[in-house]
Short mmCIF file of C-alpha atoms and ligand atoms in Angstrom, two decimals:
data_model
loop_
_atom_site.label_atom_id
_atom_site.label_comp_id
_atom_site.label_asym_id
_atom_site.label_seq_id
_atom_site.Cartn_x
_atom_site.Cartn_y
_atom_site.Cartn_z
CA UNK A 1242 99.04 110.78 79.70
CA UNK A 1243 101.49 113.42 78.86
CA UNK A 1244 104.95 112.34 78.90
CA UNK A 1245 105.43 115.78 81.47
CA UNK A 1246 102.87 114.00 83.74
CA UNK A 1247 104.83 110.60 83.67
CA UNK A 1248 107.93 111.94 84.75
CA UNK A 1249 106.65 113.62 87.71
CA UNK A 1250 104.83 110.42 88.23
CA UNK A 1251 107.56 108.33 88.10
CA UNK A 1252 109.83 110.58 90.07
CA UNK A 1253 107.53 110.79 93.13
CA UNK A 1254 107.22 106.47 92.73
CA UNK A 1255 111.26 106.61 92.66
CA UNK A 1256 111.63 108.44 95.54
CA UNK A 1257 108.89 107.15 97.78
CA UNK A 1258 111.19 103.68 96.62
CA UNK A 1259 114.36 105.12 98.36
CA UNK A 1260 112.86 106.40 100.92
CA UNK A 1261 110.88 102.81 101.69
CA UNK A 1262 114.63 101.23 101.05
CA UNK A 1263 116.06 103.60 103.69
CA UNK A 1264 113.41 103.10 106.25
CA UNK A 1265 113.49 99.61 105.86
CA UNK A 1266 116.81 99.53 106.91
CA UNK A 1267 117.02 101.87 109.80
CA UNK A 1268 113.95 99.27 111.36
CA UNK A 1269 116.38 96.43 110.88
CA UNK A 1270 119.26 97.41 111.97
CA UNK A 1271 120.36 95.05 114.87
CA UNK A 1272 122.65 96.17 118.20
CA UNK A 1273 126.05 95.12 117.60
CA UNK A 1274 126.14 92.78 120.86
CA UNK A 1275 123.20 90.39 120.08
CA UNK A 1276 124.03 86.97 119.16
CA UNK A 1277 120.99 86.76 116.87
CA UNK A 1278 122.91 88.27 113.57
CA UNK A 1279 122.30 85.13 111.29
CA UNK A 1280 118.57 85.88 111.58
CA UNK A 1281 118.69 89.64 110.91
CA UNK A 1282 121.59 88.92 108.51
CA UNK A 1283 119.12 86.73 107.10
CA UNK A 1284 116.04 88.62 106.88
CA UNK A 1285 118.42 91.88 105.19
CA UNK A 1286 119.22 89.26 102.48
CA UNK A 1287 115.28 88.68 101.95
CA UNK A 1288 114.27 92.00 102.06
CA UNK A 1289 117.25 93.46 100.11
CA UNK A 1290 116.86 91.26 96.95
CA UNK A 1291 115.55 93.51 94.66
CA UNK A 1292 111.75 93.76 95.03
CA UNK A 1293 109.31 96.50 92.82
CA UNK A 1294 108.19 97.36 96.65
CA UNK A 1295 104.71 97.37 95.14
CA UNK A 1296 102.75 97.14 98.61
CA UNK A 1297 104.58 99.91 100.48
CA UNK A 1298 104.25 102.49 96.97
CA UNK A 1299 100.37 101.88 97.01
CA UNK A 1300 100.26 103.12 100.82
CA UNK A 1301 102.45 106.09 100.24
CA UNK A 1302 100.58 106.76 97.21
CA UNK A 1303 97.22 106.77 98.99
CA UNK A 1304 98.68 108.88 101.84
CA UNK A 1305 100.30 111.22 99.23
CA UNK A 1306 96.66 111.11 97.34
CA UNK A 1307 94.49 112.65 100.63
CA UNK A 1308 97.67 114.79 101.80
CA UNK A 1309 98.18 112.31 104.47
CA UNK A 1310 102.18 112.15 106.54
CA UNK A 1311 104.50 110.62 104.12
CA UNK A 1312 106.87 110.34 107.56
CA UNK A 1313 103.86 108.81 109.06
CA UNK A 1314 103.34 106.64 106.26
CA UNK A 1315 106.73 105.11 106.24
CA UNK A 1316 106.86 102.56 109.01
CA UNK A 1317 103.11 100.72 108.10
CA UNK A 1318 104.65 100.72 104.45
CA UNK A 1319 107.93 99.02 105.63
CA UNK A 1320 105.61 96.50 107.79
CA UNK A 1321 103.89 95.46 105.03
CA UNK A 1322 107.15 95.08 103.10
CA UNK A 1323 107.92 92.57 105.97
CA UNK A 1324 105.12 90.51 105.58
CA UNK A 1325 104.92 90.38 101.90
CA UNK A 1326 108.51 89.12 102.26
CA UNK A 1327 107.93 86.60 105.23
CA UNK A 1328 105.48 85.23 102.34
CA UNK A 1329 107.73 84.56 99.57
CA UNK A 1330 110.36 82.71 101.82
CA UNK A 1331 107.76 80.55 103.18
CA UNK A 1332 105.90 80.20 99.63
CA UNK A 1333 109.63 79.13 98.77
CA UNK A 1334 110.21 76.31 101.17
CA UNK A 1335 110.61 72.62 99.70
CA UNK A 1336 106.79 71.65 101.75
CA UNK A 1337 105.27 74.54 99.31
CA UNK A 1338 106.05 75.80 96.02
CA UNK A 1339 109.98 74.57 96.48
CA UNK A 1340 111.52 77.10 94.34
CA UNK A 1341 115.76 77.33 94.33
CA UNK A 1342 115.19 81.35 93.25
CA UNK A 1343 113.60 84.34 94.06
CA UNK A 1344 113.95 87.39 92.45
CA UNK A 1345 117.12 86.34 90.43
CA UNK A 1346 118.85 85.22 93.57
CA UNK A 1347 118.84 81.62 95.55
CA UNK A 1348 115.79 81.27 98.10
CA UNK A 1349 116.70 82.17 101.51
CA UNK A 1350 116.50 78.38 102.07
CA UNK A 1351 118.80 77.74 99.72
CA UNK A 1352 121.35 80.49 101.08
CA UNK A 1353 120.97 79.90 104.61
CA UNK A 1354 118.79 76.60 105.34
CA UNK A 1355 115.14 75.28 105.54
CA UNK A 1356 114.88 76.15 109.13
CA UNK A 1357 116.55 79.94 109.20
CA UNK A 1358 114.02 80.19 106.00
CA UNK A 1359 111.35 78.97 108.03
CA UNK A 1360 112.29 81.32 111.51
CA UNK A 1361 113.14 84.30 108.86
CA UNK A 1362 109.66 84.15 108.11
CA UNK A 1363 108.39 83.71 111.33
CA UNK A 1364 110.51 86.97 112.76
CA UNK A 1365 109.18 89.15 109.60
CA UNK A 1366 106.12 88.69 110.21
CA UNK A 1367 106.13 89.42 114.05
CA UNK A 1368 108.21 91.83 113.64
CA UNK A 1369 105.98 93.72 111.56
CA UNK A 1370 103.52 94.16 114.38
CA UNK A 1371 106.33 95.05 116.43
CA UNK A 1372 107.40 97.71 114.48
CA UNK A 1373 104.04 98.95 113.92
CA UNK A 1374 103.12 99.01 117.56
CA UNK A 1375 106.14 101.36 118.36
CA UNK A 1376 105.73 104.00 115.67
CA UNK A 1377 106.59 107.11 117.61
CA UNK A 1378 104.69 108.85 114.94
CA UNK A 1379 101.40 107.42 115.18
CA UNK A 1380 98.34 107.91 117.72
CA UNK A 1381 97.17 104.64 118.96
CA UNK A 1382 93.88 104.71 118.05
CA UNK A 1383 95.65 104.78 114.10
CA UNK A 1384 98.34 102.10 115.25
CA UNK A 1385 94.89 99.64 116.41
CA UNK A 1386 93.27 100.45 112.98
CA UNK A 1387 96.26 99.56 111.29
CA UNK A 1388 97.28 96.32 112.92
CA UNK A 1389 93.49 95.27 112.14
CA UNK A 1390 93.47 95.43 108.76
CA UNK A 1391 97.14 93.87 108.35
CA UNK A 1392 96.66 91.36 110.50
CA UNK A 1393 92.90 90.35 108.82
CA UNK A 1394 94.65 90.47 105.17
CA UNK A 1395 97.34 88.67 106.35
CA UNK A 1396 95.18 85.82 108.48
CA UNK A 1397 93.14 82.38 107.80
CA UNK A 1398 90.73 84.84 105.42
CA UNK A 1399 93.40 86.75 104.02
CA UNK A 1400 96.78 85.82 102.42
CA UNK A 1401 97.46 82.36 104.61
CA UNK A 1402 94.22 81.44 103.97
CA UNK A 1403 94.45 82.14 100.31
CA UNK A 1404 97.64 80.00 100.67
CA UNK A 1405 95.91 77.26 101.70
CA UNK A 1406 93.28 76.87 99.47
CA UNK A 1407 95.95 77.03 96.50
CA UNK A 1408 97.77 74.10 97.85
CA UNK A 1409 94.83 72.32 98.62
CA UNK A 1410 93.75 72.41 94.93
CA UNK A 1411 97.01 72.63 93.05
CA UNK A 1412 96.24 69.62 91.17
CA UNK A 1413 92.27 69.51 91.54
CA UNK A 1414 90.10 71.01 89.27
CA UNK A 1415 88.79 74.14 89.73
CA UNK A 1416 85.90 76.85 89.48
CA UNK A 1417 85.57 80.09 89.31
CA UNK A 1418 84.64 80.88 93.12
CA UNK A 1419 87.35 78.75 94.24
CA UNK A 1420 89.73 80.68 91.99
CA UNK A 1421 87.88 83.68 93.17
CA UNK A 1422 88.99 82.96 96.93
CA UNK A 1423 92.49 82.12 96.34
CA UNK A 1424 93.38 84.99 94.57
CA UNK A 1425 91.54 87.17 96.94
CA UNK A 1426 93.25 85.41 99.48
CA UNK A 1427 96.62 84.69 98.48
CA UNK A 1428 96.81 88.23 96.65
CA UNK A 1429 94.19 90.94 96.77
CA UNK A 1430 93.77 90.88 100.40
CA UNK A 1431 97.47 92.23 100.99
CA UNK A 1432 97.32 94.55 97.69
CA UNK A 1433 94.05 96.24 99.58
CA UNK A 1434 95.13 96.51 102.84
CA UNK A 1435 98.33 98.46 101.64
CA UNK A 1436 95.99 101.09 100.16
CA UNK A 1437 93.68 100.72 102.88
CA UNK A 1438 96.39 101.64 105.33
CA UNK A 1439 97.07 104.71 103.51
CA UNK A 1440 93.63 106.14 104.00
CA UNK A 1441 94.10 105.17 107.51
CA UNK A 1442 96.81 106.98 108.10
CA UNK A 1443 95.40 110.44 105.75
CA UNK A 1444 91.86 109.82 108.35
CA UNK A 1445 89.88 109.67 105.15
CA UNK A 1446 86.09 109.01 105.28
CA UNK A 1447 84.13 105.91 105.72
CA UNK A 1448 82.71 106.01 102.10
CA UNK A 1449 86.59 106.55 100.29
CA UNK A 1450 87.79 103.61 102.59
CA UNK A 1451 85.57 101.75 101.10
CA UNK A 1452 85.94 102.60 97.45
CA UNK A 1453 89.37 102.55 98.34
CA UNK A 1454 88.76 98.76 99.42
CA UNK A 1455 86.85 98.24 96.14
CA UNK A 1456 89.76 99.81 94.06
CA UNK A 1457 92.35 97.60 96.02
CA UNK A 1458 90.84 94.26 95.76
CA UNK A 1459 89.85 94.92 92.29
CA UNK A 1460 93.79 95.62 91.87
CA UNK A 1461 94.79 92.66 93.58
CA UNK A 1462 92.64 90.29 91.49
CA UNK A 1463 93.60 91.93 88.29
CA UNK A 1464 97.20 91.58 89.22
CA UNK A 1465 97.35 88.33 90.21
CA UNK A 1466 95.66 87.33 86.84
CA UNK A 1467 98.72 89.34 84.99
CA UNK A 1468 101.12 87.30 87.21
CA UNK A 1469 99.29 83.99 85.92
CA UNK A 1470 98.83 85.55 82.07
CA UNK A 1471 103.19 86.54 82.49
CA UNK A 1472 103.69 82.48 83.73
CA UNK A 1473 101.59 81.16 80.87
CA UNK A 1474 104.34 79.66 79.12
CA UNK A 1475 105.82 77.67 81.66
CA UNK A 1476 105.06 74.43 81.60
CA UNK A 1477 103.30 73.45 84.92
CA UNK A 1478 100.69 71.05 86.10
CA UNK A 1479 99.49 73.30 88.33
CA UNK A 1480 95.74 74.67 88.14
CA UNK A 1481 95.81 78.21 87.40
CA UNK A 1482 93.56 80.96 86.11
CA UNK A 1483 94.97 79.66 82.59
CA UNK A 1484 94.01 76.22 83.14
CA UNK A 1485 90.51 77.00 83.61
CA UNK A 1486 89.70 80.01 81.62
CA UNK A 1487 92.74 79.80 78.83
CA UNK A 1488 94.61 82.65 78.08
CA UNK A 1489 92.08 84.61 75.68
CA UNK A 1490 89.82 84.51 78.59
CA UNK A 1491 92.12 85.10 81.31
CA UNK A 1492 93.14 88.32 79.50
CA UNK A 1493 89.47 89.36 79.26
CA UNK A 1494 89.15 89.14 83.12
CA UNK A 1495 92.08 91.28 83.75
CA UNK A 1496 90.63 94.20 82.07
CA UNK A 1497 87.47 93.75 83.90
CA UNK A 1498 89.10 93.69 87.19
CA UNK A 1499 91.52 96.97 85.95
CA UNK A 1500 88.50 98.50 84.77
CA UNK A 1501 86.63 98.27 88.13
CA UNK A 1502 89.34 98.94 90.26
CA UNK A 1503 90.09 102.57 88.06
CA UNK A 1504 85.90 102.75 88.03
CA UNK A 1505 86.10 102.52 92.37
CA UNK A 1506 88.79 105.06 91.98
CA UNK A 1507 87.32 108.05 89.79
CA UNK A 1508 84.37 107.64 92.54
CA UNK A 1509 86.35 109.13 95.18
CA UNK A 1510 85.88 113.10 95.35
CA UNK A 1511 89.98 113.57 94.58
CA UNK A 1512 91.87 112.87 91.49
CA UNK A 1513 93.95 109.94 92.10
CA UNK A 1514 96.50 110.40 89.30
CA UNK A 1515 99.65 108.35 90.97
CA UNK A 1516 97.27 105.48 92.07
CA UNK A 1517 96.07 105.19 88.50
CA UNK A 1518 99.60 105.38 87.47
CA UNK A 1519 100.63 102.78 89.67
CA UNK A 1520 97.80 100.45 88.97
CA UNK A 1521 98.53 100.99 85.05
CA UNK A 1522 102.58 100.02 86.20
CA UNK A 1523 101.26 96.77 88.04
CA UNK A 1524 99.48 95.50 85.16
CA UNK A 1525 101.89 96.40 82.01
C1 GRG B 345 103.32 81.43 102.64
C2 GRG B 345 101.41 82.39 104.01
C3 GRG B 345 102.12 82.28 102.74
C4 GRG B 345 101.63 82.94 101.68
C5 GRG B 345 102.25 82.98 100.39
C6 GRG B 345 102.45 85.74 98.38
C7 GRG B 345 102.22 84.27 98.38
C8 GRG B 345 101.38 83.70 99.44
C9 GRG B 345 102.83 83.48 97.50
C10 GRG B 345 103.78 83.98 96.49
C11 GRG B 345 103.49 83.40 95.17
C12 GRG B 345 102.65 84.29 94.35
C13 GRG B 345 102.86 84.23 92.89
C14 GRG B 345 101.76 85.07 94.89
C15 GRG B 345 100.90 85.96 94.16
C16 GRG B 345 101.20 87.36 94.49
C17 GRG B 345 102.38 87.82 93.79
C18 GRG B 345 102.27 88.05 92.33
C19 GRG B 345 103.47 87.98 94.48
C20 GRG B 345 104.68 88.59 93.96
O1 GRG B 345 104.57 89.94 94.30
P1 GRG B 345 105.48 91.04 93.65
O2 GRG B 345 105.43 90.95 92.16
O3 GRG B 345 106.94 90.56 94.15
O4 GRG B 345 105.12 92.34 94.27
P2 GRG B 345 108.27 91.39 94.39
O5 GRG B 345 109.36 90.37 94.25
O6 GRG B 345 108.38 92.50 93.36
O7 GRG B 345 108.18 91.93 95.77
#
């Protein structure tokens, strides 16, 4: 890549990021009279830590790819923003992973307490159909499409059902098809669905969505291996891609899933050069 081409790339990716930031906080801004604030006060806290905002930038991305409304766009990428974050507070919680930090800063259930962690999450997460169901920019026939993928990525196949397989065998021994479903799960599911919205929203074809799926779950499992390769030096007891391939290994498998995923892409009948660049920026 020229270093011309990365700057325009990273320019567009910086302010798609602003302009998620800014969205995200016109949807959760609160009336001044309710006596709700802790829980929108707490939710701002959660989704103002500072995030990469990886899930909304793949769905402008793929709207921006097939010329599809970036204004559009912006309220499915915020929604997804909410659930990813409803996930890392509850991942957080002392009954799963227990973890004091997140991003640098103390858990929500270490700012506030377990059970404003526990309702934060709840709200995020129903608030992102919410939010989604009153787009004044979308048709409903594209708000039902929408809430069907997010809520199937999201669901007892997607990320919560991911989540429960990985507690269920965090100190069992694994295999590879277990592995396989908890990182689809837990991880790819979301990562797809992101880009999948985007097509959704640009009305691409049947065939793109699904190399578009292809390229997104591809992604997903790719980047959760990175995630696992980045941890690889903490000590844990936890099984993990590294326990049961070893790092050598697990590295192997991320290129084959980065490989695929940029394979699905170069199928579609458009160049794709700020998904690529993103993908390549999710896995370095
Ligand atoms: C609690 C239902 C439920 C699900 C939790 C997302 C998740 C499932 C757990 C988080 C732990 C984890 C390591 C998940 C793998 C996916 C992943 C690498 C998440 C972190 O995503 P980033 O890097 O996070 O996009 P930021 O902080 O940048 O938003």
């Amino acid at each position: 890549m020229t270093a011309q081409y990365v700057a325009k790339e990273e320019e567009l990716l910086k302010n798609f990021t602003s302009e998620v930031d800014k969205h995200l906080h016109q949807l959760i801004k609160y009336p001044e009279d309710i006596f709700q604030k802790k829980l929108w006060e707490a939710a701002k806290y959660s989704l103002f830590t500072p995030g990469k905002r990886l899930r909304p930038l793949l769905l402008l991305a793929t709207a921006y790819t097939f010329s599809g409304s970036i204004k559009k766009a912006l309220t499915p990428a915020c929604c997804i923003e909410f659930i990813h974050t409803y996930s890392l507070i509850h991942d957080d919680l002392p009954c799963m992973d227990d973890d004091d930090f997140r991003r640098g800063m103390p858990s929500l259930h270490k700012k506030f307490n377990e059970a404003t962690a526990v309702l934060t999450g709840d709200f995020l997460l129903t608030y992102a159909f919410e939010a989604l169901s009153d787009s004044p920019f979308l048709s409903s026939e594209s708000k039902l499409d929408l809430i069907r993928i997010l809520s199937k990525a999201s669901g007892g196949l997607g990320m919560i059902g991911g989540q429960v397989l990985d507690i269920e065998y965090e100190n069992e021994p694994l295999n590879s098809s277990l592995l396989y479903a908890i990182h689809k799960g837990k991880t790819a599911e979301l990562i797809s669905a992101s880009i999948e919205m985007g097509g959704v929203i640009s009305s691409v074809t049947t065939q793109t969505m699904n190399y578009l799926r292809e390229f997104g779950i591809n992604l997903g499992l790719a980047f959760q291996l990175h995630d696992d390769i980045l941890d690889a030096n903490e000590s844990t007891d936890k099984s993990t891609a590294i326990s049961l391939y070893g790092l050598d290994r697990a590295i192997e498998l991320r290129a084959q899933f980065k490989d695929k995923a940029l394979s699905s892409l170069s199928n579609i009948d458009k160049p794709a050069p700020l998904l690529e660049f993103l993908a390549e920026k999710m896995l370095r």
